[in-house]
Short mmCIF file of N, CA and C in Angstrom, two decimals:
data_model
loop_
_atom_site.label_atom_id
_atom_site.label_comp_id
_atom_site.label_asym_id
_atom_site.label_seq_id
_atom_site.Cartn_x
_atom_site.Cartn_y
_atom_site.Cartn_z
N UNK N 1 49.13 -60.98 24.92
CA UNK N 1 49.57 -59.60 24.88
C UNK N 1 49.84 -59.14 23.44
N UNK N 2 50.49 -59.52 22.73
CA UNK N 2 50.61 -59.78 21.13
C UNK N 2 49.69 -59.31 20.32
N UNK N 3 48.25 -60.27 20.51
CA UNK N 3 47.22 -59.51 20.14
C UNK N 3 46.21 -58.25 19.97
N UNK N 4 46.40 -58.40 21.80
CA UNK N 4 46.40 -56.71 21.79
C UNK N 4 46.79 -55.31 21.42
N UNK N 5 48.03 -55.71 21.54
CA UNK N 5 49.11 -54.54 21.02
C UNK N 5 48.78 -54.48 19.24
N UNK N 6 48.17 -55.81 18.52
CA UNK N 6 47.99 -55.52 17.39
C UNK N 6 46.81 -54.79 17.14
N UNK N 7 45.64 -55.24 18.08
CA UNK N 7 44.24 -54.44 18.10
C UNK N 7 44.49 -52.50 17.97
N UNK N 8 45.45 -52.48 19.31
CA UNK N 8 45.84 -51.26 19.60
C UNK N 8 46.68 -50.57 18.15
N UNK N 9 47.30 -51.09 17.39
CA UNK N 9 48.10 -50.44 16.63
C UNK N 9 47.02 -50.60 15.22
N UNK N 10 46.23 -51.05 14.87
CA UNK N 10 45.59 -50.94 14.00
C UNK N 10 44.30 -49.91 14.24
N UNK N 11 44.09 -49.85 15.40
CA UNK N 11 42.49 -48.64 16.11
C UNK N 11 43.63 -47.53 15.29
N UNK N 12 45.29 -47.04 15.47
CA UNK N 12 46.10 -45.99 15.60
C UNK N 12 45.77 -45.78 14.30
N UNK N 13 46.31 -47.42 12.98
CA UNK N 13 46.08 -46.94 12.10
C UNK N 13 44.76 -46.36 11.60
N UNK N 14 43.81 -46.92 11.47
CA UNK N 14 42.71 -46.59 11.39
C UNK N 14 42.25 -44.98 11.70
N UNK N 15 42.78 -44.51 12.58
CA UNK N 15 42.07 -43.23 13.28
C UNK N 15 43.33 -42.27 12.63
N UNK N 16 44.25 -42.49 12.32
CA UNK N 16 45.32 -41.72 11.42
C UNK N 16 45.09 -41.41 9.69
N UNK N 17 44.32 -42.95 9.36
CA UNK N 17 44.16 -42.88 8.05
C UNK N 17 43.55 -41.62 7.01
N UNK N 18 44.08 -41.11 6.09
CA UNK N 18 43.03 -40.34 4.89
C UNK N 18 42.09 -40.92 4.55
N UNK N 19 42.63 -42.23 4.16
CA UNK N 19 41.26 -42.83 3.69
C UNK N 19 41.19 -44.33 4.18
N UNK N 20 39.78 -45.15 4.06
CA UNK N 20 39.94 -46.52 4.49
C UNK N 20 39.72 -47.43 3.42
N UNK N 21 40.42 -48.27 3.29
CA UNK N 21 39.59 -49.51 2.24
C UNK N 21 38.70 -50.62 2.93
N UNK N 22 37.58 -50.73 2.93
CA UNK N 22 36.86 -51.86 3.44
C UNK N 22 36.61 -53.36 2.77
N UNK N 23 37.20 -54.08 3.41
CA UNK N 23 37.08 -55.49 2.84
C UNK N 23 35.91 -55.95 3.38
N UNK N 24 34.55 -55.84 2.47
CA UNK N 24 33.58 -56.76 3.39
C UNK N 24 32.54 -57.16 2.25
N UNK N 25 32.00 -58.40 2.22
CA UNK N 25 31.23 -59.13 1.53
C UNK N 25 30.12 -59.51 2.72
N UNK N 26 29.66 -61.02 2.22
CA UNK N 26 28.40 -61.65 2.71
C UNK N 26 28.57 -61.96 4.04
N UNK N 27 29.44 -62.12 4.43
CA UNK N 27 29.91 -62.21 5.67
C UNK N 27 29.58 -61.49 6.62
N UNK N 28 29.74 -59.75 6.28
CA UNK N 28 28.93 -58.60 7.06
C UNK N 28 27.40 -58.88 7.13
N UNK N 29 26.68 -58.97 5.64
CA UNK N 29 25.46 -59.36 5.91
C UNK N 29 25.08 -60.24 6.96
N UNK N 30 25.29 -61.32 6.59
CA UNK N 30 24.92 -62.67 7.42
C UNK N 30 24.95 -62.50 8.74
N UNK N 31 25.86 -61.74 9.51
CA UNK N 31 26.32 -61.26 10.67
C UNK N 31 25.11 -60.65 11.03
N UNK N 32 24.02 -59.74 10.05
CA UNK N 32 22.86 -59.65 10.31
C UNK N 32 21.76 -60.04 10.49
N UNK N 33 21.93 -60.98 10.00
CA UNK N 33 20.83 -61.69 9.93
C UNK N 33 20.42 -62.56 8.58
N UNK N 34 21.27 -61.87 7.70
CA UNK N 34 20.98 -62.15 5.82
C UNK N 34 21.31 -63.37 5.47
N UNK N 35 21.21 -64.12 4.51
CA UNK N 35 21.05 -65.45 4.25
C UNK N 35 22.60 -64.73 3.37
N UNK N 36 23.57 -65.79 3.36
CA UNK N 36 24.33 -65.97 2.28
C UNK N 36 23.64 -65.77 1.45
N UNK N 37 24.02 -65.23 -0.45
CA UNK N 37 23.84 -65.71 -1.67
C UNK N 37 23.79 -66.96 -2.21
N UNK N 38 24.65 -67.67 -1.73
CA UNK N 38 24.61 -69.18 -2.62
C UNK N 38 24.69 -69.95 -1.06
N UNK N 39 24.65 -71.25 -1.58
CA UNK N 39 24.30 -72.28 -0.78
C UNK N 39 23.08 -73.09 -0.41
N UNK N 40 23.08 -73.86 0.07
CA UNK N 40 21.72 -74.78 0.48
C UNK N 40 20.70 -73.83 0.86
N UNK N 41 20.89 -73.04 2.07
CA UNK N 41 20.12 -71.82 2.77
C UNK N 41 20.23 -70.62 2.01
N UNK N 42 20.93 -70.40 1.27
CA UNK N 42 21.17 -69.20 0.46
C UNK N 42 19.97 -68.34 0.08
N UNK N 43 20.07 -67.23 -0.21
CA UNK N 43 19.24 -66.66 -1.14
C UNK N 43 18.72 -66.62 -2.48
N UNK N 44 19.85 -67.41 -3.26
CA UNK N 44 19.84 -68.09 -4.51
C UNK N 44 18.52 -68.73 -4.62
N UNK N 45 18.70 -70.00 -3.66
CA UNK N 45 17.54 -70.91 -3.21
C UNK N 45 16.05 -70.19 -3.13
N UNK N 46 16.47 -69.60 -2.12
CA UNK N 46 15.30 -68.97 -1.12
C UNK N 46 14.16 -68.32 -2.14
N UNK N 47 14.86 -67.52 -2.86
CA UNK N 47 13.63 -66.87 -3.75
C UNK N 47 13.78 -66.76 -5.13
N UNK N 48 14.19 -68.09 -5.77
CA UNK N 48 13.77 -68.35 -6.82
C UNK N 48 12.41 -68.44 -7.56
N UNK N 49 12.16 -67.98 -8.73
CA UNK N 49 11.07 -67.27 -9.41
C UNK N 49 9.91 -69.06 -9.16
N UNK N 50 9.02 -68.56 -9.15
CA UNK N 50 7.92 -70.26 -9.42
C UNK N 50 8.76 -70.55 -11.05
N UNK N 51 8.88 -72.22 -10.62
CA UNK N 51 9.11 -73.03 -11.58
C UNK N 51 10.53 -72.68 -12.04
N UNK N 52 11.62 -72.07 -11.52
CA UNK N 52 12.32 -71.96 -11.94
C UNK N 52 13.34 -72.74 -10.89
N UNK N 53 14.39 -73.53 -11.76
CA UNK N 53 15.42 -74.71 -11.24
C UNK N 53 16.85 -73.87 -10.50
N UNK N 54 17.11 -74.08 -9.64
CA UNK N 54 18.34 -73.72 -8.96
C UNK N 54 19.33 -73.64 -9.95
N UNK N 55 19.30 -74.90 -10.80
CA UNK N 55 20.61 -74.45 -12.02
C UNK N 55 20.44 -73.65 -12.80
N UNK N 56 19.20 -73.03 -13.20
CA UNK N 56 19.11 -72.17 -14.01
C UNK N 56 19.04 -70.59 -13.41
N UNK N 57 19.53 -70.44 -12.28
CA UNK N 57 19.70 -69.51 -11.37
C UNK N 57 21.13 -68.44 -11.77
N UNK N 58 21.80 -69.24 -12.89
CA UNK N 58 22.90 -67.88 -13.29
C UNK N 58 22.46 -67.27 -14.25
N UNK N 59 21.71 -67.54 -14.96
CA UNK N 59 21.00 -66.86 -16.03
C UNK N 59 20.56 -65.40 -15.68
N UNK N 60 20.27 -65.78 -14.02
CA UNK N 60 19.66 -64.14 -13.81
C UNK N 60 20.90 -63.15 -13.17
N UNK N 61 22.48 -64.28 -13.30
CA UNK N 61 23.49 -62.92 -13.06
C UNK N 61 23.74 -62.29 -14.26
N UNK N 62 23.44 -62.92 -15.21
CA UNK N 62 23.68 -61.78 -17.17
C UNK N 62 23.26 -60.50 -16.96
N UNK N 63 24.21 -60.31 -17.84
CA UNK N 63 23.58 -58.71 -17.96
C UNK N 63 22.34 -58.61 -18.77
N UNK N 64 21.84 -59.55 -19.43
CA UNK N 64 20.47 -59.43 -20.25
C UNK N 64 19.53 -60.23 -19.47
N UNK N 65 20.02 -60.29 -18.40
CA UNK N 65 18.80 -61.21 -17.89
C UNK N 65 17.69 -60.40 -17.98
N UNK N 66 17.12 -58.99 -17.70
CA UNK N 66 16.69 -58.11 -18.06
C UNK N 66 15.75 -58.13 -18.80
N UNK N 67 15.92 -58.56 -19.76
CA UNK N 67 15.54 -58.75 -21.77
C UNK N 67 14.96 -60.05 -21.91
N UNK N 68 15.83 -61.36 -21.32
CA UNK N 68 15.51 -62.33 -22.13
C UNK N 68 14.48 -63.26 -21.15
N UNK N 69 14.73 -62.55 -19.36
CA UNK N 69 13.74 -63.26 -18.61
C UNK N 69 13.42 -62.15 -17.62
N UNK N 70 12.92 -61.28 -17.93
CA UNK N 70 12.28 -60.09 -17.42
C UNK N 70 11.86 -60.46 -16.03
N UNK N 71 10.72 -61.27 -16.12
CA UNK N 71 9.98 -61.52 -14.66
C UNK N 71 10.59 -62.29 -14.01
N UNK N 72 11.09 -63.26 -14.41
CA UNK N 72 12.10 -64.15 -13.48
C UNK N 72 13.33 -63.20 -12.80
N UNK N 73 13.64 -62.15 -13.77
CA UNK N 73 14.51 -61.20 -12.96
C UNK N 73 13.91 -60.59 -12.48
N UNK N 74 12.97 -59.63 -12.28
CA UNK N 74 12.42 -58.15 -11.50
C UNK N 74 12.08 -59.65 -10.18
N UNK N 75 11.35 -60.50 -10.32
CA UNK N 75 11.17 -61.47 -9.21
C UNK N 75 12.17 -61.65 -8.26
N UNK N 76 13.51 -62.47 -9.06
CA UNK N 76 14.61 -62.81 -8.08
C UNK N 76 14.60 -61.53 -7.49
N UNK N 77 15.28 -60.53 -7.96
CA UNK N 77 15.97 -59.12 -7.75
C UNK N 77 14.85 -58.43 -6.29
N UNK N 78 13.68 -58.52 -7.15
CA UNK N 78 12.62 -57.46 -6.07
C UNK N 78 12.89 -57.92 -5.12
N UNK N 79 12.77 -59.41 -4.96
CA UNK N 79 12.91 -60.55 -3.27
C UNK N 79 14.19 -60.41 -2.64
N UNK N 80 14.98 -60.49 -3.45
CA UNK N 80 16.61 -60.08 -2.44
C UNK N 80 16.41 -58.43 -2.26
N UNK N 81 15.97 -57.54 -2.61
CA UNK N 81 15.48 -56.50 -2.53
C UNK N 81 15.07 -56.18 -1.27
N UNK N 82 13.84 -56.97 -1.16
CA UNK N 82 13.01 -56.61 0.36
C UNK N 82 13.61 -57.43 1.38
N UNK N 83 14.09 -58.53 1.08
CA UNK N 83 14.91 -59.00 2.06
C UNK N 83 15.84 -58.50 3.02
N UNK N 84 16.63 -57.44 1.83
CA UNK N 84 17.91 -56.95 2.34
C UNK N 84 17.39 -55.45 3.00
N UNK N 85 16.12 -54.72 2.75
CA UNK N 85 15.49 -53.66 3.01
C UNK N 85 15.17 -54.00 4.94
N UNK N 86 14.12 -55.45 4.92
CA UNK N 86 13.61 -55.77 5.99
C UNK N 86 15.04 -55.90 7.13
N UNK N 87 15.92 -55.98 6.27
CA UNK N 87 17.49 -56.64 7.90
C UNK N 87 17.61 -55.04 8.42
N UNK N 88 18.09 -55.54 9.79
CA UNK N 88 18.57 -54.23 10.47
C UNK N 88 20.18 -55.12 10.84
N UNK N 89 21.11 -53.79 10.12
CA UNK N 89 22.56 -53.67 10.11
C UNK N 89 23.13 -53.81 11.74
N UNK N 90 24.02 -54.61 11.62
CA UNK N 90 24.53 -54.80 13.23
C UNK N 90 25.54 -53.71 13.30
N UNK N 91 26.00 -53.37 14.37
CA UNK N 91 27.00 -52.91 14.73
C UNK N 91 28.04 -52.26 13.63
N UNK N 92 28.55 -53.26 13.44
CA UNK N 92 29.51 -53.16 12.85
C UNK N 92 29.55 -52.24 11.29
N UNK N 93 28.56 -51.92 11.15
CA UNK N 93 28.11 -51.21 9.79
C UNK N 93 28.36 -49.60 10.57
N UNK N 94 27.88 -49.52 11.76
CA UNK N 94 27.81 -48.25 11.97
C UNK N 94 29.55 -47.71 12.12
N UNK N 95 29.94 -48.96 12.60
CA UNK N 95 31.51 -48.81 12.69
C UNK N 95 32.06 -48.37 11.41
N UNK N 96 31.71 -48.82 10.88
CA UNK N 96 32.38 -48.23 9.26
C UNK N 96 32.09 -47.48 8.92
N UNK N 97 31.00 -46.62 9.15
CA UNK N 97 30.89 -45.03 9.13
C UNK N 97 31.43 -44.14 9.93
N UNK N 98 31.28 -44.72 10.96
CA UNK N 98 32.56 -43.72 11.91
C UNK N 98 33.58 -43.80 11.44
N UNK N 99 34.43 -44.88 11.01
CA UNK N 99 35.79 -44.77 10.31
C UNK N 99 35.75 -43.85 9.54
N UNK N 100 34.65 -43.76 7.88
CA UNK N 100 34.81 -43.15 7.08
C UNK N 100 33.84 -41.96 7.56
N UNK N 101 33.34 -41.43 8.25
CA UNK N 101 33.28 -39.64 8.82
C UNK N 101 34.54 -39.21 9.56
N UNK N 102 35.63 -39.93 9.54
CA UNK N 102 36.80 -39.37 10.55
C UNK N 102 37.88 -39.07 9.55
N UNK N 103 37.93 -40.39 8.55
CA UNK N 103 39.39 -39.98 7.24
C UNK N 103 38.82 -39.52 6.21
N UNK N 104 39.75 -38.61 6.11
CA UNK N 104 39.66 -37.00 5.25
C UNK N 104 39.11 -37.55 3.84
N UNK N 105 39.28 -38.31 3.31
CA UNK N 105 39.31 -39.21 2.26
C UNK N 105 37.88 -40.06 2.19
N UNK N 106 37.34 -40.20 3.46
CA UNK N 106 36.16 -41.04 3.43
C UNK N 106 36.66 -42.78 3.52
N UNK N 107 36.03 -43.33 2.92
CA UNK N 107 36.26 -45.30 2.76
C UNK N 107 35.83 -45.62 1.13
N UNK N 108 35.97 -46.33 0.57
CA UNK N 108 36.01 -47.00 -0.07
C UNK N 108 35.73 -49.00 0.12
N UNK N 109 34.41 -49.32 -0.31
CA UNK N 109 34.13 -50.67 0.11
C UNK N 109 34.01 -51.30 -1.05
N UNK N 110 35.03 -52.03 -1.56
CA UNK N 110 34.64 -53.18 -2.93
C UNK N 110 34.18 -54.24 -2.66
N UNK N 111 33.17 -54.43 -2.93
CA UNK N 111 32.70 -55.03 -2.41
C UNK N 111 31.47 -55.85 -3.69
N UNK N 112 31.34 -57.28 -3.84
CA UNK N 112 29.99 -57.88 -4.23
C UNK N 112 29.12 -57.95 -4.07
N UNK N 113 29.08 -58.18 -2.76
CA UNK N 113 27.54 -58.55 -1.66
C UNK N 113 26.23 -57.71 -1.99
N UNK N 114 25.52 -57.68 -3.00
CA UNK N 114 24.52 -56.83 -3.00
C UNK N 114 23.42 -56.74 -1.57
N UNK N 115 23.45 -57.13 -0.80
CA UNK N 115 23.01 -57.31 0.65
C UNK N 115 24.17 -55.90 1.57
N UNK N 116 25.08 -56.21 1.36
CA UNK N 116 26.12 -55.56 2.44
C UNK N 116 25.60 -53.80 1.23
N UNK N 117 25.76 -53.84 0.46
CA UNK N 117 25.48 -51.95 -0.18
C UNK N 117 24.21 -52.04 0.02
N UNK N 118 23.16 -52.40 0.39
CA UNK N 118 22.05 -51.91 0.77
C UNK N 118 20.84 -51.53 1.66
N UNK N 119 21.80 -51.57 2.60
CA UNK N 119 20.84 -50.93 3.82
C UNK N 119 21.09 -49.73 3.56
N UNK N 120 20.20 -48.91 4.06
CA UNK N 120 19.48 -47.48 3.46
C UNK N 120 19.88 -46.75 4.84
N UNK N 121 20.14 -47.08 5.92
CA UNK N 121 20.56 -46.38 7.11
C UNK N 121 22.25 -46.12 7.08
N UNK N 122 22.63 -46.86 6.02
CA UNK N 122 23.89 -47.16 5.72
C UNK N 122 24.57 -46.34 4.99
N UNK N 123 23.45 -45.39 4.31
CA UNK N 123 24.13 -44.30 2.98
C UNK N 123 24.69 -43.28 3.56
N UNK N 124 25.61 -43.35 2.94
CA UNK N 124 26.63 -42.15 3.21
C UNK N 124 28.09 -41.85 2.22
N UNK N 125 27.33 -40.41 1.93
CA UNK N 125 28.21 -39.88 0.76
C UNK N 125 29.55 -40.07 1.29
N UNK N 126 30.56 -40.87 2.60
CA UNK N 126 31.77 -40.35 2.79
C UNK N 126 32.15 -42.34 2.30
N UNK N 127 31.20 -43.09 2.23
CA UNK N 127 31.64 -44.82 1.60
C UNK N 127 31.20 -44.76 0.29
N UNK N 128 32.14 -44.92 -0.41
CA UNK N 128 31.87 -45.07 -1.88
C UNK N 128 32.06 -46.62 -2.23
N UNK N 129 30.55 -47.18 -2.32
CA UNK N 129 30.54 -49.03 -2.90
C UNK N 129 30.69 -49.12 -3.79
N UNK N 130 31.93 -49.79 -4.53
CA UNK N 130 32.04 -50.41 -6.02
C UNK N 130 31.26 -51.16 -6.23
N UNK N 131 29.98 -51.68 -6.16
CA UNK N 131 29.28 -52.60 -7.10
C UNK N 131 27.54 -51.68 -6.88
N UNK N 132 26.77 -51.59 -7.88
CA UNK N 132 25.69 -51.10 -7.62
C UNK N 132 24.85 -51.92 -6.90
N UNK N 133 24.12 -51.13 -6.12
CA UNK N 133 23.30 -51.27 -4.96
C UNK N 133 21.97 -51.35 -5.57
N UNK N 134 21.29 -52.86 -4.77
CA UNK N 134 20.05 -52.87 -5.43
C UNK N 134 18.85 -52.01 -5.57
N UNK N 135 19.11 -51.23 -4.72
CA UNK N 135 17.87 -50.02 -5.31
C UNK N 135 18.27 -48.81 -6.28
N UNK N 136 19.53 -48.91 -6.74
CA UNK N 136 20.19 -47.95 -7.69
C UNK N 136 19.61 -48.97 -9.05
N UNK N 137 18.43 -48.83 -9.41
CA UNK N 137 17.92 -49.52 -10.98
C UNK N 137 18.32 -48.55 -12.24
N UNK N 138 18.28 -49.11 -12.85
CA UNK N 138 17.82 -48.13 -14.45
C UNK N 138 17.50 -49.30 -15.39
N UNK N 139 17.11 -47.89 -16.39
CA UNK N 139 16.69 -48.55 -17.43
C UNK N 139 17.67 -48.04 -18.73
N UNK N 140 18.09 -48.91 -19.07
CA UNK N 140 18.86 -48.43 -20.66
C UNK N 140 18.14 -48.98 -21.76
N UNK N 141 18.33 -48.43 -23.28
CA UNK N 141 17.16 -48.67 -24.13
C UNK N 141 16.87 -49.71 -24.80
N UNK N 142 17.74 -50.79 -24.23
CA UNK N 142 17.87 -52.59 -24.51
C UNK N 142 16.81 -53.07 -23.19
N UNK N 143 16.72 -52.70 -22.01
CA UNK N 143 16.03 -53.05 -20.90
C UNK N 143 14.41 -52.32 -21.07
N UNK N 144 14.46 -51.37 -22.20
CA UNK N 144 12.93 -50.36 -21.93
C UNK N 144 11.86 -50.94 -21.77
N UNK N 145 12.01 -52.26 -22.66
CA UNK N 145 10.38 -53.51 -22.96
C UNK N 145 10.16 -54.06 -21.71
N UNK N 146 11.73 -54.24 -21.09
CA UNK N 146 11.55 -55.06 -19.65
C UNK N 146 10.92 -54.51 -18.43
N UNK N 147 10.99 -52.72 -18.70
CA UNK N 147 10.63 -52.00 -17.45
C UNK N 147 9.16 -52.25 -16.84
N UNK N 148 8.27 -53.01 -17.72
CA UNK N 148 7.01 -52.75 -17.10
C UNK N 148 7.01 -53.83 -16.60
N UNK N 149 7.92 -55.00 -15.85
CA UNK N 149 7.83 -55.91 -15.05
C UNK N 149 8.97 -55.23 -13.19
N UNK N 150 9.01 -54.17 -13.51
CA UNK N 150 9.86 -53.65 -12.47
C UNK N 150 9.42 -53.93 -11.37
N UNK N 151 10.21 -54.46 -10.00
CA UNK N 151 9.97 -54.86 -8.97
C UNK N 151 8.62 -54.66 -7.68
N UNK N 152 8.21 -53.45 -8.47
CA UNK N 152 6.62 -53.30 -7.75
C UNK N 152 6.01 -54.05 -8.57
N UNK N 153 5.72 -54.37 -9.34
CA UNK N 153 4.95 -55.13 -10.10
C UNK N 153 4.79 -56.51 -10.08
N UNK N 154 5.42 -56.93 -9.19
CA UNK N 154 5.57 -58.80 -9.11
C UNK N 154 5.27 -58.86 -8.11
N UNK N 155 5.41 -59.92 -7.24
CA UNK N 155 4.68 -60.46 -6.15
C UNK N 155 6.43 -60.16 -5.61
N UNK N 156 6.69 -60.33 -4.46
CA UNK N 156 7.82 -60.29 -4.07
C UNK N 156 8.21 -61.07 -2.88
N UNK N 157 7.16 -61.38 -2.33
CA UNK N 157 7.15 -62.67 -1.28
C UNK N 157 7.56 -63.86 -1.09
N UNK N 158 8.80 -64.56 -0.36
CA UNK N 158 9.24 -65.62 -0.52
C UNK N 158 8.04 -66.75 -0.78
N UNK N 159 8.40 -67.73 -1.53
CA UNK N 159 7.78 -69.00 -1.29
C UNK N 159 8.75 -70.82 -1.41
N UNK N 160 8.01 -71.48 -1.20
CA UNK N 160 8.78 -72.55 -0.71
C UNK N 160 9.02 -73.39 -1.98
N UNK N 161 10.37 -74.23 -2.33
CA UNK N 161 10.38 -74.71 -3.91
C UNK N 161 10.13 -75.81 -3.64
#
């Protein structure tokens, strides 16, 4: 009974709120279908560039990864890209838009998971994601040399290491 009454008093808060904060990472993904980021099965793994070593796999979280390994990045990046394009969002994503179309305020999701900000059925001006979303690219004028390896341009298809 306990539990319930807590279910029940949090739907109250929730549906009272101005605004929501959403706590959700890889966890939401995966729930879809999405591979974790790291791990054995991960995505880390999964679509690493040809010839390139799992340990040398943080190189492409720099901010110059860009610059100093262009194709190994537009590669990783494009592949978690289409990956996260191809998932269809469970449930629970749509739930979080109903929250944030109801408080006046909208939601707010801080969130890492570049998987969880990018489903495209998912946009909505009333969730504002703190971390950029992989199809939000640019180019700044340190990245300009790198642009002509941009994610159409590579192969983007998993393969096996």
């Amino acid at each position: 009974m306990k539990q319930d009454q807590a279910i029940l008093r949090a739907a109250r808060l929730i549906r009272s709120a101005d605004a929501i904060v959403i706590a959700a990472g890889a966890g939401m993904s995966v729930d879809s279908g999405l591979p974790a980021f790291r791990g054995s099965d991960g995505l880390w793994t999964k679509l690493l560039p040809e010839g390139m070593k799992e340990r040398e796999i943080g190189s492409l979280t720099q901010a110059d990864c860009f610059t100093t390994k262009p194709v190994q990045a537009w590669t990783f990046y494009g592949r978690a890209l289409e990956v996260c394009r191809n998932a269809t969002p469970h449930e629970g994503y749509r739930l979080i838009q109903a929250w944030a179309a109801h408080a006046r305020h909208g939601a707010f999701a801080p969130t890492r998971a570049m998987s969880t900000a990018t489903f495209k059925p998912l946009a909505s001006p009333r969730i504002a994601w703190s971390n950029a979303t992989a199809p939000s690219t640019r180019c700044n004028a340190r990245s300009l040399a790198a642009a002509r390896y941009g994610p159409d341009r590579v192969k983007t298809h998993s393969h096996s290491n």
